[in-house]
Amino acid sequence: MNINVSDLERSIKFYKEALGLEKIKETTHPEGKFKIVFLSRPGENFRLELTWLRDHPQPYELGDNETHLAIRIEGDYDEIREYHRQMGCICFENEEMGLYFIHDPDDYWIEILKWK
């Protein structure tokens, strides 16, 4: 999945802190028009592509956030949710369904689900 971001370093930091994703590859246009960074967790096949465009200084229009990333997490779900609460990035919770959403610095929503 690819998402466009307004501040690449801020987004890399968020995804590392919130989800444990690490930079595995980076591509920069020779004239600096864009940068693309791929993030993943060690040993996983999932890749998140972050794209920064030099000539797009305005915030991205995300509509109603109906399109979002969904991630199942391993470990203590309540502990991880509390960690995200401390980060201040939880934007919606539905305890009845056993899920919640966090949002990144550009307001992309990420659905957090329990690993079953």
mmCIF file of C-alpha atoms in Angstrom:
data_model
loop_
_atom_site.group_PDB
_atom_site.id
_atom_site.type_symbol
_atom_site.label_atom_id
_atom_site.label_comp_id
_atom_site.label_asym_id
_atom_site.label_seq_id
_atom_site.Cartn_x
_atom_site.Cartn_y
_atom_site.Cartn_z
ATOM 1 C CA MET A 1 0.000 0.000 0.000
ATOM 2 C CA ASN A 2 1.199 3.526 -0.776
ATOM 3 C CA ILE A 3 0.298 6.725 1.049
ATOM 4 C CA ASN A 4 1.465 10.240 0.272
ATOM 5 C CA VAL A 5 2.883 12.172 3.217
ATOM 6 C CA SER A 6 3.664 15.831 3.810
ATOM 7 C CA ASP A 7 6.670 15.309 6.128
ATOM 8 C CA LEU A 8 8.559 12.100 5.419
ATOM 9 C CA GLU A 9 10.730 12.042 8.549
ATOM 10 C CA ARG A 10 7.744 12.752 10.819
ATOM 11 C CA SER A 11 5.812 9.894 9.200
ATOM 12 C CA ILE A 12 8.733 7.446 9.416
ATOM 13 C CA LYS A 13 9.067 8.264 13.115
ATOM 14 C CA PHE A 14 5.322 7.792 13.717
ATOM 15 C CA TYR A 15 5.139 4.399 11.982
ATOM 16 C CA LYS A 16 8.213 3.175 13.859
ATOM 17 C CA GLU A 17 6.871 4.295 17.251
ATOM 18 C CA ALA A 18 3.227 3.310 16.706
ATOM 19 C CA LEU A 19 3.574 0.071 14.739
ATOM 20 C CA GLY A 20 7.218 -0.997 14.848
ATOM 21 C CA LEU A 21 7.737 -0.478 11.115
ATOM 22 C CA GLU A 22 11.301 0.176 10.002
ATOM 23 C CA LYS A 23 12.741 1.701 6.845
ATOM 24 C CA ILE A 24 13.946 -1.053 4.519
ATOM 25 C CA LYS A 25 14.451 0.848 1.259
ATOM 26 C CA GLU A 26 14.540 4.449 0.041
ATOM 27 C CA THR A 27 14.465 5.944 -3.464
ATOM 28 C CA THR A 28 15.092 9.610 -4.233
ATOM 29 C CA HIS A 29 14.458 11.295 -7.575
ATOM 30 C CA PRO A 30 17.760 12.657 -8.986
ATOM 31 C CA GLU A 31 16.378 16.210 -8.969
ATOM 32 C CA GLY A 32 14.687 15.851 -5.569
ATOM 33 C CA LYS A 33 11.133 15.864 -6.943
ATOM 34 C CA PHE A 34 10.086 12.949 -4.746
ATOM 35 C CA LYS A 35 11.242 10.425 -2.173
ATOM 36 C CA ILE A 36 9.783 6.983 -1.650
ATOM 37 C CA VAL A 37 10.435 5.006 1.521
ATOM 38 C CA PHE A 38 9.342 1.421 2.156
ATOM 39 C CA LEU A 39 8.613 0.337 5.718
ATOM 40 C CA SER A 40 8.160 -3.155 7.143
ATOM 41 C CA ARG A 41 8.541 -5.176 10.306
ATOM 42 C CA PRO A 42 11.526 -7.535 10.461
ATOM 43 C CA GLY A 43 10.627 -10.919 9.008
ATOM 44 C CA GLU A 44 7.277 -9.826 7.525
ATOM 45 C CA ASN A 45 6.240 -9.570 3.882
ATOM 46 C CA PHE A 46 4.026 -6.501 4.407
ATOM 47 C CA ARG A 47 5.386 -3.262 2.904
ATOM 48 C CA LEU A 48 4.064 0.239 3.477
ATOM 49 C CA GLU A 49 5.204 2.737 0.880
ATOM 50 C CA LEU A 50 5.449 6.385 1.928
ATOM 51 C CA THR A 51 5.751 8.926 -0.885
ATOM 52 C CA TRP A 52 6.814 12.540 -0.400
ATOM 53 C CA LEU A 53 6.305 14.949 -3.303
ATOM 54 C CA ARG A 54 8.309 18.180 -3.294
ATOM 55 C CA ASP A 55 5.719 20.088 -5.311
ATOM 56 C CA HIS A 56 2.753 19.171 -3.084
ATOM 57 C CA PRO A 57 3.018 21.480 -0.047
ATOM 58 C CA GLN A 58 -0.698 21.467 0.851
ATOM 59 C CA PRO A 59 -2.370 18.844 3.076
ATOM 60 C CA TYR A 60 -3.770 15.798 1.286
ATOM 61 C CA GLU A 61 -7.543 15.553 0.911
ATOM 62 C CA LEU A 62 -8.504 12.232 2.480
ATOM 63 C CA GLY A 63 -12.286 12.401 2.207
ATOM 64 C CA ASP A 64 -14.107 10.508 4.944
ATOM 65 C CA ASN A 65 -11.224 8.114 5.736
ATOM 66 C CA GLU A 66 -13.273 5.185 4.480
ATOM 67 C CA THR A 67 -10.108 3.863 2.824
ATOM 68 C CA HIS A 68 -7.729 2.845 5.560
ATOM 69 C CA LEU A 69 -5.013 0.405 6.506
ATOM 70 C CA ALA A 70 -5.982 -2.475 8.827
ATOM 71 C CA ILE A 71 -3.346 -4.219 10.941
ATOM 72 C CA ARG A 72 -3.658 -7.202 13.277
ATOM 73 C CA ILE A 73 -1.331 -6.922 16.222
ATOM 74 C CA GLU A 74 0.289 -9.620 18.303
ATOM 75 C CA GLY A 75 0.854 -9.132 21.999
ATOM 76 C CA ASP A 76 -1.228 -7.615 24.760
ATOM 77 C CA TYR A 77 -3.969 -5.735 22.903
ATOM 78 C CA ASP A 78 -4.982 -3.634 25.917
ATOM 79 C CA GLU A 79 -1.367 -2.680 26.605
ATOM 80 C CA ILE A 80 -0.829 -1.655 22.987
ATOM 81 C CA ARG A 81 -4.085 0.318 22.965
ATOM 82 C CA GLU A 82 -2.975 2.135 26.127
ATOM 83 C CA TYR A 83 0.371 2.888 24.472
ATOM 84 C CA HIS A 84 -1.464 4.392 21.482
ATOM 85 C CA ARG A 85 -3.680 6.346 23.876
ATOM 86 C CA GLN A 86 -0.545 7.750 25.550
ATOM 87 C CA MET A 87 0.781 8.701 22.089
ATOM 88 C CA GLY A 88 -2.447 10.627 21.520
ATOM 89 C CA CYS A 89 -3.122 8.963 18.187
ATOM 90 C CA ILE A 90 -6.370 7.049 18.875
ATOM 91 C CA CYS A 91 -9.134 8.659 16.822
ATOM 92 C CA PHE A 92 -11.958 6.095 17.160
ATOM 93 C CA GLU A 93 -12.704 3.084 19.375
ATOM 94 C CA ASN A 94 -15.321 0.354 19.084
ATOM 95 C CA GLU A 95 -14.838 -1.985 22.040
ATOM 96 C CA GLU A 96 -17.895 -4.053 21.075
ATOM 97 C CA MET A 97 -16.185 -4.995 17.798
ATOM 98 C CA GLY A 98 -12.740 -5.324 19.434
ATOM 99 C CA LEU A 99 -11.033 -2.673 17.360
ATOM 100 C CA TYR A 100 -9.851 0.903 17.356
ATOM 101 C CA PHE A 101 -8.294 3.331 14.925
ATOM 102 C CA ILE A 102 -5.182 5.435 15.188
ATOM 103 C CA HIS A 103 -4.301 8.245 12.796
ATOM 104 C CA ASP A 104 -0.928 9.207 11.436
ATOM 105 C CA PRO A 105 0.440 12.768 11.130
ATOM 106 C CA ASP A 106 -1.364 13.259 7.782
ATOM 107 C CA ASP A 107 -4.615 11.902 9.286
ATOM 108 C CA TYR A 108 -4.591 8.536 7.506
ATOM 109 C CA TRP A 109 -6.531 6.102 9.677
ATOM 110 C CA ILE A 110 -5.119 2.711 10.676
ATOM 111 C CA GLU A 111 -7.474 0.080 12.084
ATOM 112 C CA ILE A 112 -5.933 -1.938 14.918
ATOM 113 C CA LEU A 113 -7.321 -5.448 15.386
ATOM 114 C CA LYS A 114 -6.496 -8.233 17.828
ATOM 115 C CA TRP A 115 -4.478 -11.130 16.468
ATOM 116 C CA LYS A 116 -6.741 -14.181 16.677
#
